[in-house]
Short mmCIF file of C-alpha atoms and ligand atoms in Angstrom, two decimals:
data_model
loop_
_atom_site.label_atom_id
_atom_site.label_comp_id
_atom_site.label_asym_id
_atom_site.label_seq_id
_atom_site.Cartn_x
_atom_site.Cartn_y
_atom_site.Cartn_z
CA UNK A 408 22.34 43.13 -79.39
CA UNK A 409 20.56 44.39 -76.29
CA UNK A 410 22.59 47.28 -75.00
CA UNK A 411 21.73 49.30 -71.93
CA UNK A 412 21.97 53.05 -71.60
CA UNK A 413 25.63 53.92 -71.55
CA UNK A 414 26.34 51.00 -73.86
CA UNK A 415 26.71 48.20 -71.32
CA UNK A 416 26.24 44.78 -72.79
CA UNK A 417 23.51 42.56 -71.32
CA UNK A 418 22.88 38.83 -71.24
CA UNK A 419 20.82 37.69 -74.19
CA UNK A 420 18.44 35.47 -72.23
CA UNK A 421 17.62 34.24 -68.75
CA UNK A 422 18.77 30.73 -69.56
CA UNK A 423 21.98 32.14 -70.99
CA UNK A 424 22.69 34.05 -67.81
CA UNK A 425 21.91 31.09 -65.55
CA UNK A 426 24.15 28.81 -67.57
CA UNK A 427 26.98 31.35 -67.57
CA UNK A 428 26.73 32.00 -63.83
CA UNK A 429 26.31 28.31 -63.05
CA UNK A 430 29.28 27.79 -65.38
CA UNK A 431 31.30 30.11 -63.18
CA UNK A 432 30.25 28.27 -60.05
CA UNK A 433 30.61 24.76 -61.43
CA UNK A 434 34.30 24.15 -61.79
CA UNK A 435 37.31 22.34 -60.45
CA UNK A 436 35.80 23.25 -57.08
CA UNK A 437 32.99 20.77 -57.69
CA UNK A 438 34.69 17.92 -59.47
CA UNK A 439 38.21 18.08 -58.06
CA UNK A 440 38.09 19.93 -54.71
CA UNK A 441 34.70 18.81 -53.35
CA UNK A 442 35.26 15.03 -53.74
CA UNK A 443 38.77 15.40 -52.36
CA UNK A 444 37.57 17.29 -49.27
CA UNK A 445 34.66 14.89 -48.83
CA UNK A 446 37.08 11.98 -49.13
CA UNK A 447 39.48 13.22 -46.47
CA UNK A 448 36.78 14.53 -44.12
CA UNK A 449 34.73 11.41 -43.57
CA UNK A 450 32.24 11.44 -46.45
CA UNK A 451 28.56 12.13 -45.83
CA UNK A 452 29.13 14.21 -42.66
CA UNK A 453 31.10 16.73 -44.67
CA UNK A 454 28.42 16.71 -47.37
CA UNK A 455 25.70 17.53 -44.83
CA UNK A 456 27.61 20.42 -43.29
CA UNK A 457 28.43 21.67 -46.75
CA UNK A 458 24.76 21.80 -47.69
CA UNK A 459 23.94 23.76 -44.52
CA UNK A 460 26.66 26.25 -45.46
CA UNK A 461 25.26 26.66 -48.95
CA UNK A 462 21.80 27.37 -47.56
CA UNK A 463 22.71 29.64 -44.65
CA UNK A 464 25.72 31.48 -46.10
CA UNK A 465 25.76 30.80 -49.82
CA UNK A 466 22.26 31.91 -50.73
CA UNK A 467 22.33 35.20 -48.79
CA UNK A 468 25.68 36.18 -50.27
CA UNK A 469 24.72 35.10 -53.76
CA UNK A 470 21.62 37.31 -53.59
CA UNK A 471 23.70 40.17 -52.15
CA UNK A 472 26.29 40.06 -54.93
CA UNK A 473 23.73 39.73 -57.71
CA UNK A 474 21.61 42.61 -56.33
CA UNK A 475 24.57 44.92 -55.95
CA UNK A 476 25.72 44.14 -59.46
CA UNK A 477 22.33 44.59 -61.08
CA UNK A 478 21.65 47.83 -59.21
CA UNK A 479 24.94 49.50 -60.05
CA UNK A 480 25.59 47.90 -63.47
CA UNK A 481 29.24 48.02 -62.52
CA UNK A 482 32.29 45.83 -61.97
CA UNK A 483 33.46 44.71 -58.51
CA UNK A 484 35.15 48.04 -57.70
CA UNK A 485 32.68 50.32 -59.49
CA UNK A 486 29.75 48.76 -57.63
CA UNK A 487 31.13 49.87 -54.25
CA UNK A 488 32.07 53.28 -55.65
CA UNK A 489 28.66 54.00 -57.07
CA UNK A 490 26.82 53.12 -53.84
CA UNK A 491 29.31 54.85 -51.56
CA UNK A 492 31.50 57.33 -53.48
CA UNK A 493 34.50 58.97 -51.82
CA UNK A 494 34.90 56.26 -49.23
CA UNK A 495 37.46 53.51 -48.74
CA UNK A 496 34.78 50.87 -49.38
CA UNK A 497 35.95 50.53 -52.97
CA UNK A 498 38.97 48.72 -51.53
CA UNK A 499 36.68 45.76 -50.84
CA UNK A 500 36.20 45.58 -54.61
CA UNK A 501 39.92 46.01 -55.28
CA UNK A 502 40.52 43.04 -53.03
CA UNK A 503 38.18 41.08 -55.28
CA UNK A 504 40.00 42.09 -58.45
CA UNK A 505 43.29 41.13 -56.84
CA UNK A 506 41.76 37.78 -55.84
CA UNK A 507 40.68 37.32 -59.46
CA UNK A 508 44.29 37.66 -60.66
CA UNK A 509 45.57 35.35 -57.95
CA UNK A 510 42.93 32.60 -58.20
CA UNK A 511 43.09 32.37 -61.97
CA UNK A 512 46.90 32.24 -61.87
CA UNK A 513 46.93 28.91 -60.01
CA UNK A 514 43.51 27.61 -61.06
CA UNK A 515 44.87 27.64 -64.56
CA UNK A 516 47.69 25.31 -63.51
CA UNK A 517 45.26 22.58 -62.38
CA UNK A 518 43.11 23.30 -65.43
CA UNK A 519 46.27 22.84 -67.50
CA UNK A 520 46.75 19.37 -66.01
CA UNK A 521 43.24 18.49 -67.16
CA UNK A 522 44.20 19.47 -70.73
CA UNK A 523 47.30 17.31 -70.45
CA UNK A 524 45.42 14.36 -69.00
CA UNK A 525 42.73 14.72 -71.64
CA UNK A 526 45.26 14.60 -74.46
CA UNK A 527 47.30 11.79 -72.94
CA UNK A 528 44.26 9.68 -72.13
CA UNK A 529 43.14 10.09 -75.74
CA UNK A 530 46.51 8.68 -76.71
CA UNK A 531 45.76 5.69 -74.48
CA UNK A 532 48.49 6.39 -71.93
CA UNK A 533 46.41 5.11 -68.99
CA UNK A 534 45.96 1.72 -70.61
CA UNK A 535 49.68 1.10 -70.44
CA UNK A 536 49.96 1.23 -66.64
CA UNK A 537 50.25 -1.97 -64.69
CA UNK A 538 49.69 -0.85 -61.11
CA UNK A 539 48.85 2.05 -58.81
CA UNK A 540 52.48 3.00 -58.27
CA UNK A 541 52.97 3.56 -61.96
CA UNK A 542 49.89 5.79 -62.05
CA UNK A 543 51.13 7.81 -59.08
CA UNK A 544 54.61 8.12 -60.55
CA UNK A 545 53.12 9.24 -63.81
CA UNK A 546 51.29 12.10 -62.06
CA UNK A 547 54.47 13.09 -60.24
CA UNK A 548 56.51 13.12 -63.42
CA UNK A 549 53.76 14.89 -65.33
CA UNK A 550 53.23 17.71 -62.83
CA UNK A 551 56.97 18.13 -62.27
CA UNK A 552 57.70 18.52 -65.97
CA UNK A 553 58.21 22.28 -66.41
CA UNK A 554 57.49 22.31 -70.14
CA UNK A 555 54.17 20.51 -69.74
CA UNK A 556 53.12 22.39 -66.60
CA UNK A 557 53.85 25.85 -68.01
CA UNK A 558 52.77 24.96 -71.54
CA UNK A 559 49.34 23.64 -70.58
CA UNK A 560 48.89 26.53 -68.13
CA UNK A 561 49.55 28.92 -71.03
CA UNK A 562 47.16 27.02 -73.26
CA UNK A 563 44.37 27.28 -70.69
CA UNK A 564 44.84 31.04 -70.23
CA UNK A 565 44.76 31.50 -74.00
CA UNK A 566 41.47 29.56 -74.21
CA UNK A 567 39.96 31.82 -71.53
CA UNK A 568 41.26 34.92 -73.32
CA UNK A 569 39.77 33.84 -76.66
CA UNK A 570 36.32 33.55 -75.09
CA UNK A 571 36.39 36.65 -72.88
CA UNK A 572 37.69 38.85 -75.69
CA UNK A 573 34.44 38.25 -77.60
CA UNK A 574 32.47 39.86 -74.77
CA UNK A 575 29.59 38.86 -72.56
CA UNK A 576 27.05 37.67 -75.08
CA UNK A 577 29.07 36.43 -78.03
CA UNK A 578 31.81 35.03 -75.80
CA UNK A 579 30.85 33.97 -72.29
CA UNK A 580 27.13 33.34 -72.79
CA UNK A 581 27.45 31.61 -76.14
CA UNK A 582 30.16 29.24 -74.93
CA UNK A 583 28.42 28.51 -71.64
CA UNK A 584 25.32 27.50 -73.57
CA UNK A 585 27.38 24.96 -75.49
CA UNK A 586 29.69 23.79 -72.73
CA UNK A 587 27.31 23.41 -69.78
CA UNK A 588 24.90 20.94 -71.41
CA UNK A 589 27.91 18.96 -72.66
CA UNK A 590 29.19 18.87 -69.09
CA UNK A 591 25.88 17.55 -67.77
CA UNK A 592 25.76 14.91 -70.46
CA UNK A 593 29.26 13.61 -69.71
CA UNK A 594 28.59 13.68 -65.99
CA UNK A 595 25.44 11.59 -66.33
CA UNK A 596 27.29 9.07 -68.50
CA UNK A 597 30.08 8.83 -65.90
CA UNK A 598 27.57 8.24 -63.11
CA UNK A 599 25.81 5.49 -65.01
CA UNK A 600 29.17 3.86 -65.64
CA UNK A 601 30.22 4.18 -61.98
CA UNK A 602 26.97 2.91 -60.51
CA UNK A 603 26.84 -0.13 -62.76
CA UNK A 604 30.23 -1.35 -61.55
CA UNK A 605 30.00 -4.35 -59.22
CA UNK A 606 30.62 -3.30 -55.62
CA UNK A 607 29.81 0.36 -56.20
CA UNK A 608 27.25 0.55 -53.39
CA UNK A 609 29.77 1.02 -50.57
CA UNK A 610 30.79 4.22 -52.35
CA UNK A 611 27.20 5.41 -52.35
CA UNK A 612 26.99 4.61 -48.65
CA UNK A 613 30.17 6.52 -47.88
CA UNK A 614 28.76 9.51 -49.69
CA UNK A 615 25.20 9.66 -48.34
CA UNK A 616 25.01 7.90 -44.97
CA UNK A 617 26.76 10.05 -42.37
CA UNK A 618 29.09 8.50 -39.83
CA UNK A 619 29.11 11.10 -37.07
CA UNK A 620 32.29 9.80 -35.53
CA UNK A 621 34.02 11.75 -38.30
CA UNK A 622 32.48 15.03 -37.27
CA UNK A 623 34.85 17.71 -36.01
CA UNK A 624 34.96 21.48 -35.93
CA UNK A 625 37.40 21.43 -38.78
CA UNK A 626 34.68 19.83 -40.87
CA UNK A 627 32.54 22.93 -40.37
CA UNK A 628 35.30 25.37 -41.22
CA UNK A 629 36.49 23.50 -44.28
CA UNK A 630 32.94 23.07 -45.55
CA UNK A 631 32.34 26.82 -45.26
CA UNK A 632 35.46 27.66 -47.25
CA UNK A 633 34.49 25.10 -49.85
CA UNK A 634 31.01 26.61 -50.17
CA UNK A 635 32.33 30.08 -51.02
CA UNK A 636 34.90 28.69 -53.36
CA UNK A 637 32.42 26.50 -55.16
CA UNK A 638 29.74 29.18 -55.49
CA UNK A 639 32.27 31.78 -56.76
CA UNK A 640 31.44 34.10 -53.87
CA UNK A 641 33.45 36.65 -51.95
CA UNK A 642 35.37 38.42 -54.68
CA UNK A 643 32.80 40.20 -56.81
CA UNK A 644 32.40 37.53 -59.45
CA UNK A 645 28.62 37.46 -59.02
CA UNK A 646 28.59 41.28 -58.74
CA UNK A 647 30.20 41.39 -62.16
CA UNK A 648 27.88 38.78 -63.71
CA UNK A 649 24.90 40.48 -62.02
CA UNK A 650 25.91 43.78 -63.60
CA UNK A 651 24.99 42.40 -67.02
CA UNK A 652 21.44 41.63 -65.84
CA UNK A 653 18.54 43.80 -66.83
CA UNK A 654 16.12 45.26 -64.30
CA UNK A 655 13.44 42.75 -65.17
CA UNK A 656 15.46 39.77 -64.03
CA UNK A 657 14.37 37.85 -60.95
CA UNK A 658 17.33 37.68 -58.56
CA UNK A 659 16.06 35.15 -55.98
CA UNK A 660 14.98 32.68 -58.58
CA UNK A 661 18.17 33.09 -60.65
CA UNK A 662 20.28 32.78 -57.50
CA UNK A 663 18.50 29.59 -56.49
CA UNK A 664 19.09 28.12 -59.92
CA UNK A 665 22.79 28.96 -59.84
CA UNK A 666 23.44 27.65 -56.33
CA UNK A 667 21.14 24.69 -56.96
CA UNK A 668 22.93 23.64 -60.16
CA UNK A 669 26.30 24.08 -58.49
CA UNK A 670 25.34 21.90 -55.55
CA UNK A 671 23.76 19.34 -57.84
CA UNK A 672 26.93 19.02 -59.91
CA UNK A 673 29.06 18.62 -56.78
CA UNK A 674 26.67 15.88 -55.70
CA UNK A 675 26.68 14.20 -59.07
CA UNK A 676 30.48 14.34 -59.16
CA UNK A 677 30.46 12.48 -55.84
CA UNK A 678 28.20 9.83 -57.38
CA UNK A 679 30.53 9.49 -60.35
CA UNK A 680 33.69 9.21 -58.26
CA UNK A 681 33.07 7.40 -54.95
CA UNK A 682 31.20 4.36 -56.29
CA UNK A 683 34.04 3.81 -58.74
CA UNK A 684 36.70 4.34 -56.04
CA UNK A 685 35.05 1.80 -53.74
CA UNK A 686 34.24 -0.67 -56.49
CA UNK A 687 37.97 -0.98 -57.14
CA UNK A 688 38.88 -1.18 -53.47
CA UNK A 689 40.73 2.13 -53.48
CA UNK A 690 40.86 4.66 -50.64
CA UNK A 691 38.64 7.76 -50.78
CA UNK A 692 41.24 9.82 -48.90
CA UNK A 693 43.29 10.44 -52.03
CA UNK A 694 43.71 14.16 -51.27
CA UNK A 695 44.39 16.60 -54.10
CA UNK A 696 45.48 13.67 -56.25
CA UNK A 697 42.10 11.90 -55.96
CA UNK A 698 41.10 12.85 -59.46
CA UNK A 699 44.54 12.66 -61.07
CA UNK A 700 46.06 9.73 -59.20
CA UNK A 701 43.19 7.55 -58.03
CA UNK A 702 40.81 7.72 -60.97
CA UNK A 703 43.32 6.72 -63.67
CA UNK A 704 43.67 3.42 -61.79
CA UNK A 705 40.03 2.84 -62.43
CA UNK A 706 40.17 3.86 -66.07
CA UNK A 707 43.11 1.46 -66.45
CA UNK A 708 40.99 -1.61 -65.72
CA UNK A 709 37.38 -0.54 -66.09
CA UNK A 710 35.41 -1.87 -69.06
CA UNK A 711 35.03 1.11 -71.39
CA UNK A 712 37.91 2.92 -69.69
CA UNK A 713 39.46 3.94 -73.02
CA UNK A 714 36.42 6.06 -73.71
CA UNK A 715 35.65 7.18 -70.16
CA UNK A 716 39.12 8.45 -69.32
CA UNK A 717 39.25 11.15 -72.02
CA UNK A 718 35.56 11.94 -71.46
CA UNK A 719 36.12 12.50 -67.75
CA UNK A 720 39.09 14.81 -68.25
CA UNK A 721 37.18 16.68 -70.92
CA UNK A 722 34.43 17.16 -68.34
CA UNK A 723 36.95 18.61 -65.90
CA UNK A 724 38.37 20.87 -68.58
CA UNK A 725 34.96 22.22 -69.56
CA UNK A 726 34.07 22.88 -65.93
CA UNK A 727 37.38 24.69 -65.43
CA UNK A 728 36.97 26.73 -68.59
CA UNK A 729 33.57 28.25 -67.75
CA UNK A 730 34.98 29.16 -64.30
CA UNK A 731 38.26 30.50 -65.66
CA UNK A 732 36.44 32.87 -67.99
CA UNK A 733 34.42 34.24 -65.07
CA UNK A 734 37.61 34.98 -63.14
CA UNK A 735 39.10 36.72 -66.17
CA UNK A 736 35.86 38.66 -66.67
CA UNK A 737 36.04 40.10 -63.11
CA UNK A 738 39.44 41.53 -63.89
CA UNK A 739 38.47 42.61 -67.41
CA UNK A 740 35.25 44.38 -66.36
CA UNK A 741 37.24 46.41 -63.86
CA UNK A 742 39.70 47.81 -66.40
CA UNK A 743 37.02 48.32 -69.06
CA UNK A 744 34.63 50.20 -66.71
CA UNK A 745 37.02 52.06 -64.49
CA UNK A 746 40.01 52.72 -66.71
CA UNK A 747 38.19 52.97 -70.01
CA UNK A 748 40.43 50.42 -71.70
CA UNK A 749 39.11 48.45 -74.66
CA UNK A 750 38.09 44.86 -73.93
CA UNK A 751 40.68 43.53 -76.35
CA UNK A 752 43.56 45.47 -74.86
CA UNK A 753 42.46 44.54 -71.31
CA UNK A 754 42.21 40.84 -72.03
CA UNK A 755 45.59 40.77 -73.76
CA UNK A 756 47.32 42.62 -70.94
CA UNK A 757 45.64 40.94 -67.97
CA UNK A 758 45.84 37.47 -69.52
CA UNK A 759 49.57 37.90 -70.04
CA UNK A 760 50.10 39.13 -66.49
CA UNK A 761 48.11 36.20 -65.09
CA UNK A 762 50.16 33.78 -67.17
CA UNK A 763 53.41 35.12 -65.69
CA UNK A 764 51.96 35.23 -62.18
CA UNK A 765 51.04 31.55 -62.52
CA UNK A 766 54.51 30.32 -63.52
CA UNK A 767 55.73 29.81 -59.92
CA UNK A 768 52.54 27.82 -59.20
CA UNK A 769 53.06 25.76 -62.34
CA UNK A 770 56.58 24.90 -61.18
CA UNK A 771 55.44 24.08 -57.66
CA UNK A 772 55.37 20.35 -58.28
CA UNK A 773 58.82 20.33 -59.85
CA UNK A 774 61.65 22.83 -59.47
CA UNK A 775 59.78 24.98 -56.95
CA UNK A 776 58.42 22.14 -54.82
CA UNK A 777 59.99 23.83 -51.83
CA UNK A 778 58.51 25.78 -48.94
CA UNK A 779 59.67 29.16 -50.19
CA UNK A 780 56.68 31.45 -49.50
CA UNK A 781 55.75 31.52 -45.81
CA UNK A 782 56.63 27.85 -45.50
CA UNK A 783 54.66 26.80 -48.56
CA UNK A 784 55.14 26.15 -52.22
CA UNK A 785 53.96 29.07 -54.37
CA UNK A 786 50.94 26.98 -55.48
CA UNK A 787 49.84 26.19 -51.93
CA UNK A 788 50.48 29.72 -50.82
CA UNK A 789 48.18 31.24 -53.44
CA UNK A 790 45.53 28.54 -52.90
CA UNK A 791 45.42 29.08 -49.12
CA UNK A 792 45.76 32.86 -49.31
CA UNK A 793 42.75 33.15 -51.61
CA UNK A 794 40.41 30.40 -50.35
CA UNK A 795 41.13 30.77 -46.63
CA UNK A 796 41.67 34.51 -46.34
CA UNK A 797 40.64 36.65 -49.30
CA UNK A 798 37.28 34.97 -50.05
CA UNK A 799 36.05 34.92 -46.42
CA UNK A 800 37.25 38.50 -45.92
CA UNK A 801 35.57 39.59 -49.15
CA UNK A 802 32.36 37.84 -48.10
CA UNK A 803 32.24 39.61 -44.75
CA UNK A 804 32.84 42.95 -46.44
CA UNK A 805 30.11 42.32 -49.03
CA UNK A 806 27.62 41.17 -46.36
CA UNK A 807 28.32 44.22 -44.18
CA UNK A 808 28.27 46.58 -47.14
CA UNK A 809 24.94 45.36 -48.50
CA UNK A 810 23.37 44.83 -45.05
CA UNK A 811 24.44 48.06 -43.38
CA UNK A 812 25.99 50.58 -45.78
CA UNK A 813 23.72 50.16 -48.77
CA UNK A 814 21.15 49.41 -46.12
CA UNK A 815 18.14 47.30 -45.40
CA UNK A 816 15.61 49.39 -47.32
CA UNK A 817 17.50 49.86 -50.54
CA UNK A 818 18.77 46.30 -50.60
CA UNK A 819 15.35 44.78 -50.02
CA UNK A 820 13.77 47.11 -52.59
CA UNK A 821 16.38 45.97 -55.09
CA UNK A 822 15.88 42.27 -54.54
CA UNK A 823 12.09 42.62 -54.75
CA UNK A 824 12.39 44.50 -58.03
CA UNK A 825 11.70 41.84 -60.64
CA UNK A 826 10.56 39.45 -57.91
CA UNK A 827 7.54 41.13 -56.33
CA UNK A 828 6.36 37.87 -54.76
CA UNK A 829 9.60 37.34 -52.85
CA UNK A 830 8.52 37.17 -49.23
CA UNK A 831 11.86 36.18 -47.74
CA UNK A 832 13.64 39.54 -48.01
CA UNK A 833 13.55 40.08 -44.22
CA UNK A 834 15.03 36.64 -43.62
CA UNK A 835 17.67 37.33 -46.26
CA UNK A 836 18.68 40.58 -44.58
CA UNK A 837 18.70 38.96 -41.19
CA UNK A 838 21.15 36.30 -42.35
CA UNK A 839 23.24 38.87 -44.18
CA UNK A 840 23.46 41.34 -41.31
CA UNK A 841 23.84 39.07 -38.31
CA UNK A 842 24.64 35.54 -39.32
CA UNK A 843 27.13 35.74 -42.21
CA UNK A 844 29.60 38.27 -40.79
CA UNK A 845 29.82 36.47 -37.43
CA UNK A 846 30.19 32.98 -38.79
CA UNK A 847 32.53 33.86 -41.62
CA UNK A 848 34.78 35.86 -39.30
CA UNK A 849 35.38 32.57 -37.53
CA UNK A 850 36.76 30.89 -40.63
CA UNK A 851 39.21 33.72 -40.92
CA UNK A 852 40.27 33.54 -37.30
CA UNK A 853 40.69 29.78 -37.26
CA UNK A 854 42.35 29.73 -40.62
CA UNK A 855 44.86 32.16 -39.21
CA UNK A 856 45.35 30.38 -35.89
CA UNK A 857 45.84 27.02 -37.57
CA UNK A 858 48.94 28.48 -39.26
CA UNK A 859 50.74 28.31 -35.94
CA UNK A 860 51.90 24.94 -34.75
CA UNK A 861 53.06 25.95 -31.28
CA UNK A 862 51.25 23.97 -28.52
CA UNK A 863 50.25 27.17 -26.72
CA UNK A 864 48.43 28.54 -29.77
CA UNK A 865 46.81 25.18 -30.37
CA UNK A 866 45.55 24.96 -26.82
CA UNK A 867 44.20 28.50 -27.14
CA UNK A 868 42.54 27.57 -30.44
CA UNK A 869 40.80 24.59 -28.82
CA UNK A 870 39.33 26.77 -26.08
CA UNK A 871 38.30 29.47 -28.52
CA UNK A 872 36.68 26.85 -30.76
CA UNK A 873 34.56 25.62 -27.92
CA UNK A 874 33.22 29.10 -27.19
CA UNK A 875 32.64 29.83 -30.82
CA UNK A 876 30.70 26.65 -31.41
CA UNK A 877 28.45 27.46 -28.45
CA UNK A 878 27.92 30.94 -29.88
CA UNK A 879 27.15 29.43 -33.29
CA UNK A 880 24.61 27.00 -31.90
CA UNK A 881 22.95 29.86 -30.02
CA UNK A 882 22.93 31.89 -33.23
CA UNK A 883 21.43 28.95 -35.16
CA UNK A 884 18.76 28.72 -32.46
CA UNK A 885 17.95 32.40 -32.90
CA UNK A 886 17.76 31.91 -36.67
CA UNK A 887 15.40 28.95 -36.18
CA UNK A 888 13.13 30.83 -33.79
CA UNK A 889 13.18 33.90 -35.98
CA UNK A 890 12.33 31.86 -39.07
CA UNK A 891 9.48 30.09 -37.30
CA UNK A 892 8.16 33.43 -36.08
CA UNK A 893 8.46 34.82 -39.59
CA UNK A 894 6.47 31.99 -41.19
CA UNK A 895 3.87 31.75 -38.47
CA UNK A 896 2.84 35.36 -38.81
CA UNK A 897 -0.47 35.23 -40.57
CA UNK A 898 -0.70 35.42 -44.30
CA UNK A 899 2.92 34.58 -45.10
CA UNK A 900 3.17 32.08 -47.86
CA UNK A 901 6.39 30.72 -49.25
CA UNK A 902 6.77 32.18 -52.66
CA UNK A 903 9.49 33.47 -54.91
N1 LIG B 953 33.61 28.34 -58.41
C1 LIG B 953 34.67 27.85 -59.23
C2 LIG B 953 34.89 26.39 -58.92
O1 LIG B 953 34.12 25.80 -58.22
C3 LIG B 953 35.94 28.64 -59.10
C4 LIG B 953 35.71 30.09 -59.20
C5 LIG B 953 35.31 30.79 -60.29
C6 LIG B 953 35.77 31.01 -58.15
N2 LIG B 953 35.13 32.11 -59.97
C7 LIG B 953 35.40 32.26 -58.67
C8 LIG B 953 36.08 30.86 -56.83
C9 LIG B 953 35.33 33.37 -57.84
C10 LIG B 953 36.02 31.97 -56.00
C11 LIG B 953 35.63 33.20 -56.50
O2 LIG B 953 35.81 25.80 -59.40
#
């Protein structure tokens, strides 16, 4: 085993690291959340904005987290502490660890549903439905059943614990190397099946030809939140995974692979889902139930549905598992590094806590389907709190920390180390220092303002939005001019 000074475990290979980090990024966010947001936000327009967000916000933050992790060889909290000791900056890391507990607690509930749907589709349950109402009622009954919801949630946490307890190389990396190729294989099979259905082309159109009448400012804000969520950014997950990288690793190229694979899988998931949805004359605006309530209708009647239903839910489960382990690893690395606990003890304790924290979310579609936390069910509360507030806040803090506190020189020296040909460091720092904090702060502000339904606040929000969008366009213009200037200076060649 390759062990660094001080005994820190390292990834066994570059491919292993990329698959593990892409495994973290590729998850329910890609196959469940992305199609559902695309479906309710007008299709291709959302996809285009999403891709812009990945390029302008996702890449810079991905590089920032990986660099900080590799430099410090520490967990989310330790990374801040070792760059800036005796300062409150470590709280930015603590926020990340807290987000890890919270996200996994409800993520595991949806992941639990995928286990349930996998098992039940193997048993042929979906074949027995006669119409869409039966499918919808089945989902309602399934998610409201406390024994199933809590039981499958527990099962998912235990699966994550079993992998994380083995450590970085023998656990996370080894399983990612098995699970990720399986995931790609199943995804490709699903796409072939979907595209060969008669009438599938209108789904392809919905997904790739933008209809700008659907464009709104909300599209931009939702796409940004989705980008962070999908790329596992904003809570130190990539700091933690980066901390198991050796000095020789090439951060820009690894980061491009991770974000590229993640975006590709989201895209492929769209090609597996929308053609099938349209081929059967169903609506793409299925919301959170798109995958659990709309798709089973298709499996019910589709030729080969008996095989494709369990395969599809297995795909979802695998995607969720490689993401769940990354969330558990953020929490685990913190206690192992900072508190000196053994990995085994940490995983047992934190896994148990996360299981109990998730019970209210698991019951949110049954007994607790009431607005009891700030007007929301516990599930919705944790989902919104993390995706709309904690991740954007964490991202701003990481961008400011790397861009200003760690500083331009040290950060660019770090990213170039292992990637001497990387000519885009100045552009990276520019986006990190000026673009990310400003734009992401807007998600936070609008997320917060949209909580209030009073007409006065809404009118105020409208006005504010108009100013912000003008500021954003100006900022984009500056980025464009700056980039052109950067490339036109003699002798600059694009290279990684
Ligand atoms: N990115 C994963 C998904 O798309 C979820 C996830 C894993 C995550 N680790 C994270 C989200 C860290 C935010 C932060 O499903």
